[in-house]
PDB file of C-alpha atoms in Angstrom:
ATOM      1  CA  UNK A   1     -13.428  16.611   5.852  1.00  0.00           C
ATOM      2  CA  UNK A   2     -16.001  18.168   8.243  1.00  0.00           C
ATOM      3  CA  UNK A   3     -15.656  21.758   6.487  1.00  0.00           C
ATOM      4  CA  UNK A   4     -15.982  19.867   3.076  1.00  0.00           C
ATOM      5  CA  UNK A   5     -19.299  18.260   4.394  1.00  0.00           C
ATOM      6  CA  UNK A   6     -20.636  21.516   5.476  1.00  0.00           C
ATOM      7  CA  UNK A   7     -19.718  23.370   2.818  1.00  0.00           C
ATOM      8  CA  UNK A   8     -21.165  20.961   0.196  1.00  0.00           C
ATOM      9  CA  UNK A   9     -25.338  22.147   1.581  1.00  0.00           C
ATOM     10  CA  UNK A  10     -25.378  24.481  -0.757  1.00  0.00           C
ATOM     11  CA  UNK A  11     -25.064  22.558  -3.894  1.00  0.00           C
ATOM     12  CA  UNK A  12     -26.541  19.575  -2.608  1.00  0.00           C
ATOM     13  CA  UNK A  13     -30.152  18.303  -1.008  1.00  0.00           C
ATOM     14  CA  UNK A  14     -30.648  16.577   2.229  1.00  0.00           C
ATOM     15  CA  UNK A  15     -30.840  13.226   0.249  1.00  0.00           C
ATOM     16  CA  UNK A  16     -28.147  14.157  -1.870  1.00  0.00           C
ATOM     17  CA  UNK A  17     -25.961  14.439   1.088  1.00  0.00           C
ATOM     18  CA  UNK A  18     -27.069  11.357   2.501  1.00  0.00           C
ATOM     19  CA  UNK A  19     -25.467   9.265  -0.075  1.00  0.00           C
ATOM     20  CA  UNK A  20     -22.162  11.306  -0.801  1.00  0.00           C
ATOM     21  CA  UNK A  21     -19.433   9.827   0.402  1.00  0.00           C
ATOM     22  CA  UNK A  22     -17.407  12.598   2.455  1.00  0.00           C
ATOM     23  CA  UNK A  23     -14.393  10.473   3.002  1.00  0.00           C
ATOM     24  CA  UNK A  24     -11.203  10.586   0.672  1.00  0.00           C
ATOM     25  CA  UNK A  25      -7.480   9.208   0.582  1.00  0.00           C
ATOM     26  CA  UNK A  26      -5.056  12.332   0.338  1.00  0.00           C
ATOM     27  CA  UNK A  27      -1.761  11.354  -0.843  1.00  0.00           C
ATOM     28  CA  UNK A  28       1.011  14.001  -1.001  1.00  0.00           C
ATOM     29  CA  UNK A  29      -0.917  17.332  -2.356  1.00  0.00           C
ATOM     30  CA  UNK A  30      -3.533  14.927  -4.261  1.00  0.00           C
ATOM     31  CA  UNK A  31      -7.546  14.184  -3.304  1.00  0.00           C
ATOM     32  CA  UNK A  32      -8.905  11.480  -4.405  1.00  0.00           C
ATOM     33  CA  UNK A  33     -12.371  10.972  -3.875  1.00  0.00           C
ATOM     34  CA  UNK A  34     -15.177   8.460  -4.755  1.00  0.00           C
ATOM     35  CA  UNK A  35     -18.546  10.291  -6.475  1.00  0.00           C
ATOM     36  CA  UNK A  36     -21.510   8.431  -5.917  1.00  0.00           C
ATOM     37  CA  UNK A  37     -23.905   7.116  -8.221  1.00  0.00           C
ATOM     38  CA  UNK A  38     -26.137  10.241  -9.203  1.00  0.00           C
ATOM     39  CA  UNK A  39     -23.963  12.508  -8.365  1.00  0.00           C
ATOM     40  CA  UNK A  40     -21.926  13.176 -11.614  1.00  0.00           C
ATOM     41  CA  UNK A  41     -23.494  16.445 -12.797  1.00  0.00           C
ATOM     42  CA  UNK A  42     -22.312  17.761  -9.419  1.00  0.00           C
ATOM     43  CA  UNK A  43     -18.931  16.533  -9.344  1.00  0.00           C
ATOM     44  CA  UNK A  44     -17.035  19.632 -10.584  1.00  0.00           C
ATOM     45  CA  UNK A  45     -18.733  21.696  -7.936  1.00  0.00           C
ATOM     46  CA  UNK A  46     -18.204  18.970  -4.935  1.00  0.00           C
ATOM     47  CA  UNK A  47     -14.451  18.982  -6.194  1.00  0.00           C
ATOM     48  CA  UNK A  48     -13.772  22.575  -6.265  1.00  0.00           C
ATOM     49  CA  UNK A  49     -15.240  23.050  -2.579  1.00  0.00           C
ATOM     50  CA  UNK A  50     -13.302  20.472  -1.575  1.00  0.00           C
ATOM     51  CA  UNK A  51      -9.899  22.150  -3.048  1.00  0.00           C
ATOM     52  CA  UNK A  52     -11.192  25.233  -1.394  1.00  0.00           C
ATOM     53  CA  UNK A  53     -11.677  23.699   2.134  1.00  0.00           C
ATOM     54  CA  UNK A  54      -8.479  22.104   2.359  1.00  0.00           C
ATOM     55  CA  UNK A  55      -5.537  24.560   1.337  1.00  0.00           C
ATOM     56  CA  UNK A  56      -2.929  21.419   1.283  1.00  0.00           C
ATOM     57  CA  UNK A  57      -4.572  19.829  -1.618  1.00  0.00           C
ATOM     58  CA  UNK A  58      -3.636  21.103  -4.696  1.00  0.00           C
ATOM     59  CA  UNK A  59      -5.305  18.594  -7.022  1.00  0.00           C
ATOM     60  CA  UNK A  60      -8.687  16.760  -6.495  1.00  0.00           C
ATOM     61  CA  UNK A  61      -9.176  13.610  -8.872  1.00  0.00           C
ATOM     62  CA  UNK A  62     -11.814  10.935  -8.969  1.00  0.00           C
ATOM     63  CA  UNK A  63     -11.751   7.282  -8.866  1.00  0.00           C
ATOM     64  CA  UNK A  64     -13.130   5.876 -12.339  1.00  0.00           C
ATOM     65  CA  UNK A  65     -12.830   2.634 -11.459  1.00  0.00           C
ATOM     66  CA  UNK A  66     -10.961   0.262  -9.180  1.00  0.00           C
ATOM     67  CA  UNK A  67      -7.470  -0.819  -9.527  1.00  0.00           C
ATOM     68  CA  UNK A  68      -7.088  -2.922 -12.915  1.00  0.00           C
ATOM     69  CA  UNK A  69      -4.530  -5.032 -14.270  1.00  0.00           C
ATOM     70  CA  UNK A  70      -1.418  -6.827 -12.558  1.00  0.00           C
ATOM     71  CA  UNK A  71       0.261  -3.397 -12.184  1.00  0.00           C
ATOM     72  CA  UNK A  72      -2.968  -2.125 -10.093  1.00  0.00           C
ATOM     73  CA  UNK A  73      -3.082   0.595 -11.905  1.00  0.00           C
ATOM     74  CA  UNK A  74      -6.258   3.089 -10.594  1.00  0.00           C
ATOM     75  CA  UNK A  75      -8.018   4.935 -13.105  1.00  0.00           C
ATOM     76  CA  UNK A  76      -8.885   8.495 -12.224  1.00  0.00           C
ATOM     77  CA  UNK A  77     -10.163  11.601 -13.165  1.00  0.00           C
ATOM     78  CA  UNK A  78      -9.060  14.930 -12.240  1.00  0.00           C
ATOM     79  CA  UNK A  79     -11.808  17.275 -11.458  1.00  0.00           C
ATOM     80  CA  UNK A  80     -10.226  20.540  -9.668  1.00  0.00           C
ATOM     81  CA  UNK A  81      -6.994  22.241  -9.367  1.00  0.00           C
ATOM     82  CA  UNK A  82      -3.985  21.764 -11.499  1.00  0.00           C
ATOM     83  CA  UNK A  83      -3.856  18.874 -14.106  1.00  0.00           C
ATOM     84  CA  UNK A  84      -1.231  16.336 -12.931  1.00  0.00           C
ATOM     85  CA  UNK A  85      -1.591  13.404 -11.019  1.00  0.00           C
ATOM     86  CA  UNK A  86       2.323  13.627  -9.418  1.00  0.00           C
ATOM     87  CA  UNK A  87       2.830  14.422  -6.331  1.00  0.00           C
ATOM     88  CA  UNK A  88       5.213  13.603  -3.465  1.00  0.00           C
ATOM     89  CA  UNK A  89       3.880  12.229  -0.230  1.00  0.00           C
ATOM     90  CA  UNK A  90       5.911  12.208   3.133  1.00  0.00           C
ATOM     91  CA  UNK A  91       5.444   9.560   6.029  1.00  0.00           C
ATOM     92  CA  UNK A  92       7.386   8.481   8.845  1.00  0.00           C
ATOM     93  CA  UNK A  93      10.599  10.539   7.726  1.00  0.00           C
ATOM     94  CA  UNK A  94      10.539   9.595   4.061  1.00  0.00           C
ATOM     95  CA  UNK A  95       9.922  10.976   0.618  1.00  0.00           C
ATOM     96  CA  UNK A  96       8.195   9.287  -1.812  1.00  0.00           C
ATOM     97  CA  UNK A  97       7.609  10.237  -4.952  1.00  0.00           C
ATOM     98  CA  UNK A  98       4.497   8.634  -7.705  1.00  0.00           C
ATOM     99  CA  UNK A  99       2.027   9.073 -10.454  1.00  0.00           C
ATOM    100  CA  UNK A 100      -1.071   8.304  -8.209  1.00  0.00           C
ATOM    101  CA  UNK A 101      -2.757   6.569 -11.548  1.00  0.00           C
ATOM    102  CA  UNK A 102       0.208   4.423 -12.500  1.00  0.00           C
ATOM    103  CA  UNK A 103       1.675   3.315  -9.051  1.00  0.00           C
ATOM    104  CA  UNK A 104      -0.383   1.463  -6.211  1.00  0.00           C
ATOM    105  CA  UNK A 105      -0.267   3.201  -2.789  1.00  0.00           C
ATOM    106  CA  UNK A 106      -1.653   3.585   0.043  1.00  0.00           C
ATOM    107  CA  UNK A 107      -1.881   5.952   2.565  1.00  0.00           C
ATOM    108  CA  UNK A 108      -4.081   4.422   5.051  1.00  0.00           C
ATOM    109  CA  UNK A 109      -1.268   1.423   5.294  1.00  0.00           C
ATOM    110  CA  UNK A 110       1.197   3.958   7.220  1.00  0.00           C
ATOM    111  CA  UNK A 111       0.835   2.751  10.286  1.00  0.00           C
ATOM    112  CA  UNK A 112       1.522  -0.667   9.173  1.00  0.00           C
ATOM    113  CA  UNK A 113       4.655  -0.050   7.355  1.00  0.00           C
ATOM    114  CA  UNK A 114       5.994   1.898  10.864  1.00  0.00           C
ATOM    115  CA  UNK A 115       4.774  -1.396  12.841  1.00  0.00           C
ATOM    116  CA  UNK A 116       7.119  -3.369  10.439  1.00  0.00           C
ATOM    117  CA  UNK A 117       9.792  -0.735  10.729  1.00  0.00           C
ATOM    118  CA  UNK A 118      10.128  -1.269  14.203  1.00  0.00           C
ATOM    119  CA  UNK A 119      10.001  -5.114  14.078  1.00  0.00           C
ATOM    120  CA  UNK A 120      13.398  -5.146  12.195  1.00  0.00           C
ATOM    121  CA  UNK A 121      16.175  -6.009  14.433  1.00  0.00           C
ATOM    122  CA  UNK A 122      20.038  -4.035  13.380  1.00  0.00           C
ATOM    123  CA  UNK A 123      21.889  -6.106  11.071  1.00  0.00           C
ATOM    124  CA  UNK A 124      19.076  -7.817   9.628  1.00  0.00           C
ATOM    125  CA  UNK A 125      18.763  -8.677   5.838  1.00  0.00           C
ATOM    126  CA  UNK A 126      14.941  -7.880   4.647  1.00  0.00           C
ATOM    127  CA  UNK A 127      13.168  -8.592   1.377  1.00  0.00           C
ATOM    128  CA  UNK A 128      10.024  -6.658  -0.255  1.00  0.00           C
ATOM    129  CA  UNK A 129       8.069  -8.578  -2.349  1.00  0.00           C
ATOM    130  CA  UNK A 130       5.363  -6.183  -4.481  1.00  0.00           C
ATOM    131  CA  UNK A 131       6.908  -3.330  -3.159  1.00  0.00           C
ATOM    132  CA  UNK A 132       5.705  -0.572  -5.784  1.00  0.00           C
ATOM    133  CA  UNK A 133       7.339   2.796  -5.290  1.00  0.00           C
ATOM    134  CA  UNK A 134       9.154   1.674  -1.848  1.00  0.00           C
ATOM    135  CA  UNK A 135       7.495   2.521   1.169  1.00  0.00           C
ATOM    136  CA  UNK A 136       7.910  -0.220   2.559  1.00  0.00           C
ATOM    137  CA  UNK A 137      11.422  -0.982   2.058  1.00  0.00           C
ATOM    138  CA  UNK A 138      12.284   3.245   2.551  1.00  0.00           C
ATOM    139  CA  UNK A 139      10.183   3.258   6.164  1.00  0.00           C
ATOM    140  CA  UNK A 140      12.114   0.040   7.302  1.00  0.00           C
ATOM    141  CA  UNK A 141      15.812   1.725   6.078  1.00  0.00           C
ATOM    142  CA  UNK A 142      14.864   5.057   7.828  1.00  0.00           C
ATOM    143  CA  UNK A 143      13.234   3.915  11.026  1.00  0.00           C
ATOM    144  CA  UNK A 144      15.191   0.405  11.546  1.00  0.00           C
ATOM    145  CA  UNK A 145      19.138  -0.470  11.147  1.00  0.00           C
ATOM    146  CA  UNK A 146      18.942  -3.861   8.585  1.00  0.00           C
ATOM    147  CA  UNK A 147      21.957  -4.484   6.829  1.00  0.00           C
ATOM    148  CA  UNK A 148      20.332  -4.453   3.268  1.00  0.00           C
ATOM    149  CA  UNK A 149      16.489  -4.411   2.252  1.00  0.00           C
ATOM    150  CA  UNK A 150      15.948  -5.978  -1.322  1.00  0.00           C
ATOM    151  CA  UNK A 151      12.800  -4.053  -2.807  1.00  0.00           C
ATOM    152  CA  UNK A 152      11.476  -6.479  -6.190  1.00  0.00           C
ATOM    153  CA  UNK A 153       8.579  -4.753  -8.029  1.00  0.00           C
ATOM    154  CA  UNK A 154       7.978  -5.632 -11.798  1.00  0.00           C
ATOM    155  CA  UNK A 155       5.634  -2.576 -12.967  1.00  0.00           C
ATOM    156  CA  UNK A 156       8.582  -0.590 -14.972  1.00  0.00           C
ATOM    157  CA  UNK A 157       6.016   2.513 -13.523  1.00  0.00           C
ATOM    158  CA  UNK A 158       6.512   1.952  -9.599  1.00  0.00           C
ATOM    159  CA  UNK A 159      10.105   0.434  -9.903  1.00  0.00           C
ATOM    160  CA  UNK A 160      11.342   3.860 -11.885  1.00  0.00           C
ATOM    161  CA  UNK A 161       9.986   5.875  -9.216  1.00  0.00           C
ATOM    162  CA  UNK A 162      11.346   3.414  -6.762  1.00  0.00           C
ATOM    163  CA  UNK A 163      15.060   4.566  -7.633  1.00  0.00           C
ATOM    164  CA  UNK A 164      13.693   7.701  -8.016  1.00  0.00           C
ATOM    165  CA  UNK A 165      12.875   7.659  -4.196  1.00  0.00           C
ATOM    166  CA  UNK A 166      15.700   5.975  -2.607  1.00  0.00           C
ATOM    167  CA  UNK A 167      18.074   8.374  -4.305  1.00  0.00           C
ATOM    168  CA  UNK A 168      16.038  11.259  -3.301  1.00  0.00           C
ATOM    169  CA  UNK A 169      16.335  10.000   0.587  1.00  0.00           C
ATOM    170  CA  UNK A 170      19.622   9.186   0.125  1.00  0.00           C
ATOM    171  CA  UNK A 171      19.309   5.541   0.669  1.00  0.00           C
ATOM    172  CA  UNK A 172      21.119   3.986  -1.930  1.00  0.00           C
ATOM    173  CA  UNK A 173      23.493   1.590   0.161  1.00  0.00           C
ATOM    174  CA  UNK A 174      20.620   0.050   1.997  1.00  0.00           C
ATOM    175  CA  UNK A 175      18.029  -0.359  -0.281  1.00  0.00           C
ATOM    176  CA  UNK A 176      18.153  -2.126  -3.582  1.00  0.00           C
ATOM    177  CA  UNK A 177      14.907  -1.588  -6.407  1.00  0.00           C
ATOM    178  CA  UNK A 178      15.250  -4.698  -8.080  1.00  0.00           C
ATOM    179  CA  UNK A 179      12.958  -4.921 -11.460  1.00  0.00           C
ATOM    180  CA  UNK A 180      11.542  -8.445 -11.700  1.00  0.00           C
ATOM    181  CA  UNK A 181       8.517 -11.120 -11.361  1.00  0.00           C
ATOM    182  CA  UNK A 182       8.576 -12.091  -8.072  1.00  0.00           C
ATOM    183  CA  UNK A 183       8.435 -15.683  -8.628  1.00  0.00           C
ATOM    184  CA  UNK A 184      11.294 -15.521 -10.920  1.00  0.00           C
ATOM    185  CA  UNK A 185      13.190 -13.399  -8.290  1.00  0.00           C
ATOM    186  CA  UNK A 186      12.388 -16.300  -5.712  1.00  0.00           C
ATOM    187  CA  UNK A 187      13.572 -18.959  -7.909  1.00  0.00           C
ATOM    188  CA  UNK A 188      16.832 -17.409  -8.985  1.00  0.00           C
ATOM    189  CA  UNK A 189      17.989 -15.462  -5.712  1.00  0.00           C
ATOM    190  CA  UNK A 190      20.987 -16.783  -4.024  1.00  0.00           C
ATOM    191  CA  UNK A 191      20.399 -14.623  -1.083  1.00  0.00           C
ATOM    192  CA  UNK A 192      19.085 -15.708   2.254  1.00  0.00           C
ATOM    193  CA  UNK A 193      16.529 -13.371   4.359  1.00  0.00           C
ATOM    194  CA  UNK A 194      15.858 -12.763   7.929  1.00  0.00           C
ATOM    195  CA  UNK A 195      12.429 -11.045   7.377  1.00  0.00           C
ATOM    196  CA  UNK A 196      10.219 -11.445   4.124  1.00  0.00           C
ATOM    197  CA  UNK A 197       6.765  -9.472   3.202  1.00  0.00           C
ATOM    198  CA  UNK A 198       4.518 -10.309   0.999  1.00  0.00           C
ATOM    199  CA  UNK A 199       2.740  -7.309   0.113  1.00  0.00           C
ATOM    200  CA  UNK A 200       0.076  -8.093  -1.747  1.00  0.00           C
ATOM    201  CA  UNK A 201      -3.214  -8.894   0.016  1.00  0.00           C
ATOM    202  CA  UNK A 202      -5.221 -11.303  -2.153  1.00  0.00           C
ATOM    203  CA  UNK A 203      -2.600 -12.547  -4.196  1.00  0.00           C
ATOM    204  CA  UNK A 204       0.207 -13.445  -2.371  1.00  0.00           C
ATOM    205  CA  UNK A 205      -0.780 -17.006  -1.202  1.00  0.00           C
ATOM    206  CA  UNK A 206       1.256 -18.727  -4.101  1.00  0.00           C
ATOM    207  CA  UNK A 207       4.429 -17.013  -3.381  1.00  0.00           C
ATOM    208  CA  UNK A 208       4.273 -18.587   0.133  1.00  0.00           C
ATOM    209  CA  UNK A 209       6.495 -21.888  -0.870  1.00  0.00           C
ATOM    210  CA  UNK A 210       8.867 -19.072  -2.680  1.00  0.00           C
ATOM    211  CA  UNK A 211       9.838 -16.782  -0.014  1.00  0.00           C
ATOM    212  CA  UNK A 212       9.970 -19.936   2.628  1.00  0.00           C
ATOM    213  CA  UNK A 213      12.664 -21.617   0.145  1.00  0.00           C
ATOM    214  CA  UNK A 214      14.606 -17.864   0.740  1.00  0.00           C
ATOM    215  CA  UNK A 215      13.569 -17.364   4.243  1.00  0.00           C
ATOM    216  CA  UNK A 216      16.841 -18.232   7.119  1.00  0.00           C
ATOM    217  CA  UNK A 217      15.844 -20.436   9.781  1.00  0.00           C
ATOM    218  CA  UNK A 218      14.071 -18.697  12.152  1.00  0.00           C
ATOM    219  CA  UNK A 219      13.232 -15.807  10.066  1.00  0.00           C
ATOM    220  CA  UNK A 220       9.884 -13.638  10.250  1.00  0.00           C
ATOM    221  CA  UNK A 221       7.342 -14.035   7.443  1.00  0.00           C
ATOM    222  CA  UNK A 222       4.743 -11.063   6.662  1.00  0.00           C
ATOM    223  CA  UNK A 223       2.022 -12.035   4.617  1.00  0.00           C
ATOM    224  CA  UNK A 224      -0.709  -9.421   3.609  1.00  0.00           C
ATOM    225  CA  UNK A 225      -4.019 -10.862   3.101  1.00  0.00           C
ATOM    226  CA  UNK A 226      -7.794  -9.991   3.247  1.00  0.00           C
ATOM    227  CA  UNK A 227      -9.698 -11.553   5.653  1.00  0.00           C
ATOM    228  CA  UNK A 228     -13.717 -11.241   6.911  1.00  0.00           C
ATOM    229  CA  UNK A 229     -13.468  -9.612  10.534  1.00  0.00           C
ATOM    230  CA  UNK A 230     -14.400 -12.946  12.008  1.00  0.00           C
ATOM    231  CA  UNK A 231     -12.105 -15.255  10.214  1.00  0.00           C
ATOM    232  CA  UNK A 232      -8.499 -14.030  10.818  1.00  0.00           C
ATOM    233  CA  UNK A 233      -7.733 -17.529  11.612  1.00  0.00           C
ATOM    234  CA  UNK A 234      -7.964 -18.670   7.824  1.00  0.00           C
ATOM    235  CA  UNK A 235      -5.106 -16.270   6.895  1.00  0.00           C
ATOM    236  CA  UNK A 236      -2.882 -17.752   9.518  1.00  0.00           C
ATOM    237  CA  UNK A 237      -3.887 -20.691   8.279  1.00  0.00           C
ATOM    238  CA  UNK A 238      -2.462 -19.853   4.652  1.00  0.00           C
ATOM    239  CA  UNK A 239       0.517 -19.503   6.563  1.00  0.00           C
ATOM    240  CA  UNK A 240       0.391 -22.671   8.810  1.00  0.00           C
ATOM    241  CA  UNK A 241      -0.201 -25.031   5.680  1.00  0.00           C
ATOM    242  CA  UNK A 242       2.285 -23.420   3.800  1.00  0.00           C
ATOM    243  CA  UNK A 243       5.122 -24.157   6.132  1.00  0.00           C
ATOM    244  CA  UNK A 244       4.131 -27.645   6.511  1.00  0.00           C
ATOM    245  CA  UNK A 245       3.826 -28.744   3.107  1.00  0.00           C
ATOM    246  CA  UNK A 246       7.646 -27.296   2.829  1.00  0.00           C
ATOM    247  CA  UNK A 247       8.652 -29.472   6.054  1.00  0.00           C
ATOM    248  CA  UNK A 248       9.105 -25.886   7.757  1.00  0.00           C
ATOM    249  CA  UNK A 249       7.793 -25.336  11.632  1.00  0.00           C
ATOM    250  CA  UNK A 250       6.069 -21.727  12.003  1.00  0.00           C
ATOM    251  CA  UNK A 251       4.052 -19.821  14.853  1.00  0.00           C
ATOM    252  CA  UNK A 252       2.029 -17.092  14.309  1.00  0.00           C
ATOM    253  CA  UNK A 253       2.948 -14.561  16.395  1.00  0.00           C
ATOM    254  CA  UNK A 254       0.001 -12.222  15.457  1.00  0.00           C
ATOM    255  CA  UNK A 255      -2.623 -10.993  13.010  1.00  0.00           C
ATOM    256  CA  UNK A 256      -3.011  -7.850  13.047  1.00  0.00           C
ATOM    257  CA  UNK A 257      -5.710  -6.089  11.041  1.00  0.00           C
ATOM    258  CA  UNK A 258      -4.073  -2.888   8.920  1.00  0.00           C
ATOM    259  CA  UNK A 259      -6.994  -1.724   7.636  1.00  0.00           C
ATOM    260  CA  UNK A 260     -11.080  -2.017   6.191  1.00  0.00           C
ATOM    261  CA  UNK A 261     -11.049  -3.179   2.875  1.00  0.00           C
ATOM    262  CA  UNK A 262     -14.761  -3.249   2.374  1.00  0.00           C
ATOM    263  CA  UNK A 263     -17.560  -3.514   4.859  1.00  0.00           C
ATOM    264  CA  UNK A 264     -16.715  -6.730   7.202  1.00  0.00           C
ATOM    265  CA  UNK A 265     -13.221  -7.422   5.490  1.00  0.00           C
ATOM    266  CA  UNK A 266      -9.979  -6.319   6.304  1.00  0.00           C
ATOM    267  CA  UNK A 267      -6.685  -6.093   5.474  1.00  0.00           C
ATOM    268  CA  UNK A 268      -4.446  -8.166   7.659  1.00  0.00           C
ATOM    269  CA  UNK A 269      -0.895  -8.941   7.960  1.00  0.00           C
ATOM    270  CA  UNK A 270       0.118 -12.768   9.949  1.00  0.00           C
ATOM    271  CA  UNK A 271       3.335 -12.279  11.555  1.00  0.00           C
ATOM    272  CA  UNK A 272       5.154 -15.831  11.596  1.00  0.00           C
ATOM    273  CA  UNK A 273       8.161 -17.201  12.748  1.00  0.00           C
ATOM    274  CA  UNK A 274       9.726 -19.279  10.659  1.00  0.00           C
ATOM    275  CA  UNK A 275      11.902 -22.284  11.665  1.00  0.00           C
TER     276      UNK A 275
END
């Protein structure tokens, strides 16, 4: 990043440089950056000293927008390097495979899926609600010993390369893609859980009563919100309400924050036990 921010003097001016915005996501061999406004004519150039600077990257797109629809797709633009937007990105022993524009991910949640990882106790049965193209539910089958994790996803995108990845780590009798609406999932499962995640930070408060109705007695619920850095307390209190209007007891063990969402707000997760 620092080489790309030195390197970029020569195309831009002082105030220029002053409002680009030097940080970007890298997921597998991919860039993806964020042009500010005024910028544009530039862009080609900032891109191409940017694929120079980092030899990994092999592709440098651009956001064109933020992530639309109920699939969260993210529109981008590729502006360097060759024209694909597939790649394969590795974390925490696993290999997952995605169209960066069709399937939501995240690398800065990493950490947080390894956290959850080693939260899962052997033998336990887990459920991934929203999980996309399977981090979640790979990390936790890698790094933990659960019995079974149940991965539901409906965009027909993220659930295709969801198979796609836990055949290609060889996971296939621990984790199950299952292509659904969550709700519908919830409503029709049989199966009990010890651990649930809701992995969908904004819009997961409504599945609350559904993944309580599946959640065993004493079970761990993850729920994935966005909260202002000085009101945590109102996503455990999503949580709290929840349980009691289902006649379910629940402490919060923690809320941990798993990453800046925009100035002030951040993603957290509230870990809650679930009696």
């Amino acid at each position: 990043m620092d080489a790309w921010r030195d390197r970029v003097k020569t195309v831009l001016t002082k105030s220029e440089r002053h409002r680009m915005r030097a940080s970007f996501d890298t997921v597998g061999d991919i860039a993806i950056v964020e042009i500010a406004r005024g910028l544009a004519r530039k862009e080609k150039r900032l891109a191409a000293i940017l694929l120079a600077s980092q030899p990994a990257i092999k592709v440098v797109a651009k956001k064109v927008g933020g992530h639309t629809g109920r699939f969260r797709h993210q529109p981008l633009k590729v502006l360097a390097g060759e024209r694909r937007l597939e790649t394969e990105h590795r974390e925490s022993g696993v290999r997952l495979r995605l169209n960066v524009q069709t399937c939501y991910f995240s690398p800065r949640m990493g950490t947080e899926r390894l956290r959850i990882a080693r939260l899962v106790k052997p033998g336990e049965r887990v459920l991934v609600l929203f999980s996309g193209i399977g981090p979640f539910a790979l990390i936790i089958a890698k790094n933990a010993r659960p019995s079974h994790v149940d991965a539901v996803e409906l965009n027909p995108a993220a659930h295709a390369y969801a198979l796609q990845n836990v055949a290609l780590n060889k996971l296939q009798s621990i984790v199950t893609p299952i292509k659904k609406d969550a709700k519908r999932f919830l409503a029709s499962t049989k199966t009990t859980y010890d651990r649930v995640l809701l992995a969908w930070p904004g819009k997961a408060a409504p599945f609350i009563p559904g993944a309580l109705r599946v959640l065993k007695k004493g079970g761990t619920l993850h729920f994935y919100d966005f909260a202002h850095e000085d009101a945590f307390a109102a996503a455990a209190q999503t949580v709290k309400d929840a349980c009691a209007k289902a006649k379910r007891t629940c402490s919060i063990k923690r809320v941990v924050a798993c990453g800046q969402y925009k100035p002030h707000v951040n993603r957290v997760c509230v870990d809650a036990l679930v009696r």
